[in-house]
mmCIF file of C-alpha atoms in Angstrom:
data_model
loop_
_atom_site.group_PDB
_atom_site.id
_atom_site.type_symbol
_atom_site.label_atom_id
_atom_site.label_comp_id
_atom_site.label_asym_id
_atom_site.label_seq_id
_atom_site.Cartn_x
_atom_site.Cartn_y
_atom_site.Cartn_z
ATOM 1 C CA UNK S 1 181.106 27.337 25.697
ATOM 2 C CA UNK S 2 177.319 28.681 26.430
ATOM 3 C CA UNK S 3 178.418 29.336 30.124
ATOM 4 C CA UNK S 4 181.472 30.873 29.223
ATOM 5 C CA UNK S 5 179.976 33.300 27.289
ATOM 6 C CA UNK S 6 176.995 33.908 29.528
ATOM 7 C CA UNK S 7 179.751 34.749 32.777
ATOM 8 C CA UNK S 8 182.129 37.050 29.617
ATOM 9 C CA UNK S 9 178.987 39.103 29.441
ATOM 10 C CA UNK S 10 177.960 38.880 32.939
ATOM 11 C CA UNK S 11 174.190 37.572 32.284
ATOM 12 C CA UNK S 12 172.176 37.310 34.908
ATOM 13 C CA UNK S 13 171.711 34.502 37.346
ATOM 14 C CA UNK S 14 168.807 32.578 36.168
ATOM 15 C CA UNK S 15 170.537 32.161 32.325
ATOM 16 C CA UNK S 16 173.220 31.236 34.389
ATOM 17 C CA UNK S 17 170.893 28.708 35.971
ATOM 18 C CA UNK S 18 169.654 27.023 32.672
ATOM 19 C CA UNK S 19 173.034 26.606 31.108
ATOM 20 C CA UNK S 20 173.674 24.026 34.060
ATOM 21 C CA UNK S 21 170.836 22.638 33.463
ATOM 22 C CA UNK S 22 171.701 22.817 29.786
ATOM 23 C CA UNK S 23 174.217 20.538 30.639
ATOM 24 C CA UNK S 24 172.488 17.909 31.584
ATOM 25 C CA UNK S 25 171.963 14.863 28.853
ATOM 26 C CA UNK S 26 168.243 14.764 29.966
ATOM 27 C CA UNK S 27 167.712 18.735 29.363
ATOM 28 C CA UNK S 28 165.372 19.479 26.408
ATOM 29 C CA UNK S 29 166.304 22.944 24.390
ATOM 30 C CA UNK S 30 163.731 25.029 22.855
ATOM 31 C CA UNK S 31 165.446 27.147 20.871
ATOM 32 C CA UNK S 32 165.086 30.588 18.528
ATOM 33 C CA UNK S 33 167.284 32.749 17.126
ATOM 34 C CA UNK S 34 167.951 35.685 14.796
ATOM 35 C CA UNK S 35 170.725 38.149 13.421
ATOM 36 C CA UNK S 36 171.950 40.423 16.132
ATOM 37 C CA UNK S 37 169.516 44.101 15.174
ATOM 38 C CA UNK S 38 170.177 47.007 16.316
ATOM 39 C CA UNK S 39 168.801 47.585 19.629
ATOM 40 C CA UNK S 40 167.201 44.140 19.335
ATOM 41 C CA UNK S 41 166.093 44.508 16.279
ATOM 42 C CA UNK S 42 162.748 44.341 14.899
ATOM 43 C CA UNK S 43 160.093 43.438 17.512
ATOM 44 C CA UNK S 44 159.567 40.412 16.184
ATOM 45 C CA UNK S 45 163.079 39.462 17.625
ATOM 46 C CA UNK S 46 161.353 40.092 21.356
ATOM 47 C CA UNK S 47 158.640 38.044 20.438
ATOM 48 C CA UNK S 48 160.409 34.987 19.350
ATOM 49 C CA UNK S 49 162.632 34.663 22.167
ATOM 50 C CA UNK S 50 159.496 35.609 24.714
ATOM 51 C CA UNK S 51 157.911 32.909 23.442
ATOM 52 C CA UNK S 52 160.991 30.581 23.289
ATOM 53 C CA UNK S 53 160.958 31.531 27.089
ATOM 54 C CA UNK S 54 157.381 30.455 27.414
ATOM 55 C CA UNK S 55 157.632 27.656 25.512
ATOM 56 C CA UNK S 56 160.283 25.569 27.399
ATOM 57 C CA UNK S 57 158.417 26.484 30.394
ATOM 58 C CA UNK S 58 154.887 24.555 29.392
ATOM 59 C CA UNK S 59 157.081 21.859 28.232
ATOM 60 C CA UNK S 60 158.736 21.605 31.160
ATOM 61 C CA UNK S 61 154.795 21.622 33.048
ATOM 62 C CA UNK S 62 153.329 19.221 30.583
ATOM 63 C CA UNK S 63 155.800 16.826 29.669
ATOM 64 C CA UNK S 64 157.361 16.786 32.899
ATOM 65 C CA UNK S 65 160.935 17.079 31.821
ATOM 66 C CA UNK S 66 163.587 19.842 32.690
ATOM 67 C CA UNK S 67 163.189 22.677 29.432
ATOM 68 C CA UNK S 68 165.784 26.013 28.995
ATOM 69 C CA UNK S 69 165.111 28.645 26.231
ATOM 70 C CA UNK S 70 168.147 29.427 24.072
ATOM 71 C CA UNK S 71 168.524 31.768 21.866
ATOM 72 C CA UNK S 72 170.869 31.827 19.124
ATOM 73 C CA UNK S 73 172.405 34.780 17.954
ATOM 74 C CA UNK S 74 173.233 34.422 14.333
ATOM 75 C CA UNK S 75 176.644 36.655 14.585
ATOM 76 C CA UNK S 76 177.640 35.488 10.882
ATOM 77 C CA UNK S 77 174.930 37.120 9.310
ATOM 78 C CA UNK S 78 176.141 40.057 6.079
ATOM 79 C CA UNK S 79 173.139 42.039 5.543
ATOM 80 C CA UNK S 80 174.627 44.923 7.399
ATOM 81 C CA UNK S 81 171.918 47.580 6.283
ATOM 82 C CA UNK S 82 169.411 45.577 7.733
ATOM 83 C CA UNK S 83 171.543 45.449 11.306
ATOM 84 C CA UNK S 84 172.399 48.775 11.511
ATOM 85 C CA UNK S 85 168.629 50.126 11.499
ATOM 86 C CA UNK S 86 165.728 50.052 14.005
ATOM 87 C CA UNK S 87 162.433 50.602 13.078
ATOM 88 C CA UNK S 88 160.354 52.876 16.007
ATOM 89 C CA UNK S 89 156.768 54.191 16.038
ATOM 90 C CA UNK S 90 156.893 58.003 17.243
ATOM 91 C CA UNK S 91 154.252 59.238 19.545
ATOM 92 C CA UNK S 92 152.268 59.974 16.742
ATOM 93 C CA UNK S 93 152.128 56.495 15.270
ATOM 94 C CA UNK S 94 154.339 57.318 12.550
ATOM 95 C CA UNK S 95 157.308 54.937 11.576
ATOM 96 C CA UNK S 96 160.895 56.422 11.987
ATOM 97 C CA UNK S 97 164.013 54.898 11.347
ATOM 98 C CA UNK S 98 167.585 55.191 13.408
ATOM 99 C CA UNK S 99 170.351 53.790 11.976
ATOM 100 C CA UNK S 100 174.056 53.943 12.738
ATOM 101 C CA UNK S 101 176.372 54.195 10.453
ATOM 102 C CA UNK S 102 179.688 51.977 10.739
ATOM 103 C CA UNK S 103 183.167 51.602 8.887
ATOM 104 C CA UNK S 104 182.602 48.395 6.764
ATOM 105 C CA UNK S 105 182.507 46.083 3.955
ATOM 106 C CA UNK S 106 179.778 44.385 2.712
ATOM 107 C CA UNK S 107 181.339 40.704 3.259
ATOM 108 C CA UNK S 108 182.167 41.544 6.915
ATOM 109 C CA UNK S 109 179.832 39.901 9.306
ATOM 110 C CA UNK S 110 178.286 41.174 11.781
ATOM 111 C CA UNK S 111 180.440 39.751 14.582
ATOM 112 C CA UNK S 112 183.682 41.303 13.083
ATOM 113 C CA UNK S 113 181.447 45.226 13.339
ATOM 114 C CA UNK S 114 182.121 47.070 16.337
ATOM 115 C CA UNK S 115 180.115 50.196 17.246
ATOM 116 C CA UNK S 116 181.272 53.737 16.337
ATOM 117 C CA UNK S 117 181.422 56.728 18.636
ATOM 118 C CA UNK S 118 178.112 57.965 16.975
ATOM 119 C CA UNK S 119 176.880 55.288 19.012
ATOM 120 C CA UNK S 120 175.841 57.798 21.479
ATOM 121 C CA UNK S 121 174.109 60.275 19.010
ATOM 122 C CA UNK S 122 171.901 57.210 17.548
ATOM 123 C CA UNK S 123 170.908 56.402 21.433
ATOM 124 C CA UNK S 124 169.889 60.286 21.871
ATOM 125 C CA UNK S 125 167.801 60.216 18.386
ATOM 126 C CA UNK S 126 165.937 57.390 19.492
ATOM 127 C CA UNK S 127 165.106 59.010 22.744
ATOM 128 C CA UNK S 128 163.725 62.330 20.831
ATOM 129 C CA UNK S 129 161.642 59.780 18.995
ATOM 130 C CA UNK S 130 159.915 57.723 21.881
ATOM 131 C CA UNK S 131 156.858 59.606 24.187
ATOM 132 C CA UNK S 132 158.426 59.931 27.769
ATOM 133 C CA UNK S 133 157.619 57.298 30.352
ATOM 134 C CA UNK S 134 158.156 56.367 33.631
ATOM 135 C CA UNK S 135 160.202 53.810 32.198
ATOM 136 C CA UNK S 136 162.584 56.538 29.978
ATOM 137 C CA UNK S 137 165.343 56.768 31.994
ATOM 138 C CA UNK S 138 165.931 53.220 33.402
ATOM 139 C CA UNK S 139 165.758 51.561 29.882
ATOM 140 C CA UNK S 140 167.951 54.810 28.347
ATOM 141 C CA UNK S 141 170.535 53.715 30.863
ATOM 142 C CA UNK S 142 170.936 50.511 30.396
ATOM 143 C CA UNK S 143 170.447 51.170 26.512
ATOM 144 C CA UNK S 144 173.777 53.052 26.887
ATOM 145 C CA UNK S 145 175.763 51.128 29.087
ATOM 146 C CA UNK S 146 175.290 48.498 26.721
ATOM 147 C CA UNK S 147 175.725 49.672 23.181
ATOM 148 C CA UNK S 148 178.905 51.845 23.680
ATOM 149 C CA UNK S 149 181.895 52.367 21.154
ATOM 150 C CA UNK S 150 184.173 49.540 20.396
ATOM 151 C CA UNK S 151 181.928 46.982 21.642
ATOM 152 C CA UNK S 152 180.735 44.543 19.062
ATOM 153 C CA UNK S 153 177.131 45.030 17.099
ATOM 154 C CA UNK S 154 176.599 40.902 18.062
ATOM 155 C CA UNK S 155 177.967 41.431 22.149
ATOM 156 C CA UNK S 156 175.588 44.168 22.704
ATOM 157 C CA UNK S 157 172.740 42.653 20.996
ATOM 158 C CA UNK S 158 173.619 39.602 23.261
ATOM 159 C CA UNK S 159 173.692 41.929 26.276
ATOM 160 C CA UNK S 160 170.508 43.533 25.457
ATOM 161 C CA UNK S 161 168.745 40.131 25.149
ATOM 162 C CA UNK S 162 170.462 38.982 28.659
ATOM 163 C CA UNK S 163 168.992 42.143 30.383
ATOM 164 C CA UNK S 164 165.537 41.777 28.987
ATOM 165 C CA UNK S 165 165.078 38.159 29.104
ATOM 166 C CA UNK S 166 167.808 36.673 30.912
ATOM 167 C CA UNK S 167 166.102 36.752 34.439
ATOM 168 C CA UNK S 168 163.846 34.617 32.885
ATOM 169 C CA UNK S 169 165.959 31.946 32.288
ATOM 170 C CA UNK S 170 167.256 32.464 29.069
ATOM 171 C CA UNK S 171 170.217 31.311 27.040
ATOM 172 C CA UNK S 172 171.742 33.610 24.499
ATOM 173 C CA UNK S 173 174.279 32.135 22.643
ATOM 174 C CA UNK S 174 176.370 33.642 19.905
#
């Protein structure tokens, strides 16, 4: 099931890599998870799965034994307010909010909520919002090649954690 959804979403080859070794009775999982935020959520989203990522690699080093992160992606989760916003800093330190606005009810879960056409407008606020980098364009990209309409709030979540962290081994799993 993990590597089925890992090739559906086309992660990349080291997540790949662990669910193998997933499979293996003598694998050890170190695993994280969280409800599927907007654009990842807050940042303590990133930080948990980093360190789930970290994690299974000292325990790999100092209990000599094969570790793979996995994250779970809590897809059931109702608290659609809370999924449809992301929380940003401006340039200017201040805290702004985008949100994006989705036909619902509130005892739909998140995995049944499939991005809206506005999709695109949310991606462009956000990009008013951030100080230009070097990095601007590349993550604006993949930002919308991921979260486009139709595709699921929980899929692109999943996708955005398999770009960021999926070269480094790990497992999202919805």
């Amino acid at each position: 099931v993990v590597s089925a959804q890992l090739q559906a979403r086309g992660a990349p080859a080291a997540a790949l890599a662990s669910a193998v070794k997933l499979a293996n009775t003598d694998t050890v999982a170190v695993v994280a998870g969280q409800q599927a935020g907007l654009f990842g959520g807050p940042l303590f989203t990133l930080l948990k799965a980093l360190t789930t990522v970290r994690l299974a690699r000292r325990v790999s080093s100092e209990h000599n034994v094969t570790a793979v992160p996995v994250f779970w992606v809590h897809g059931e989760d109702h608290d659609l307010d809370e999924l449809s916003r992301c929380g940003t800093l401006t340039s200017d330190l201040e805290l702004r909010t985008v949100t994006v606005q989705h036909e619902s009810t509130s005892n739909q879960p998140a995995s049944e909520i499939q991005l809206p056409d506005s999709i695109a407008d949310v991606i462009s606020d956000l990009r008013e919002l951030l100080p230009e980098t070097e990095f601007t364009n590349d993550l604006f990209e993949q930002l919308a090649s991921i979260y486009r309409p139709g595709v699921g709030m929980v899929e692109a979540f999943s996708r955005w954690m398999d770009a960021l962290l999926g070269p480094h081994g790990l497992i999202v799993f919805d």
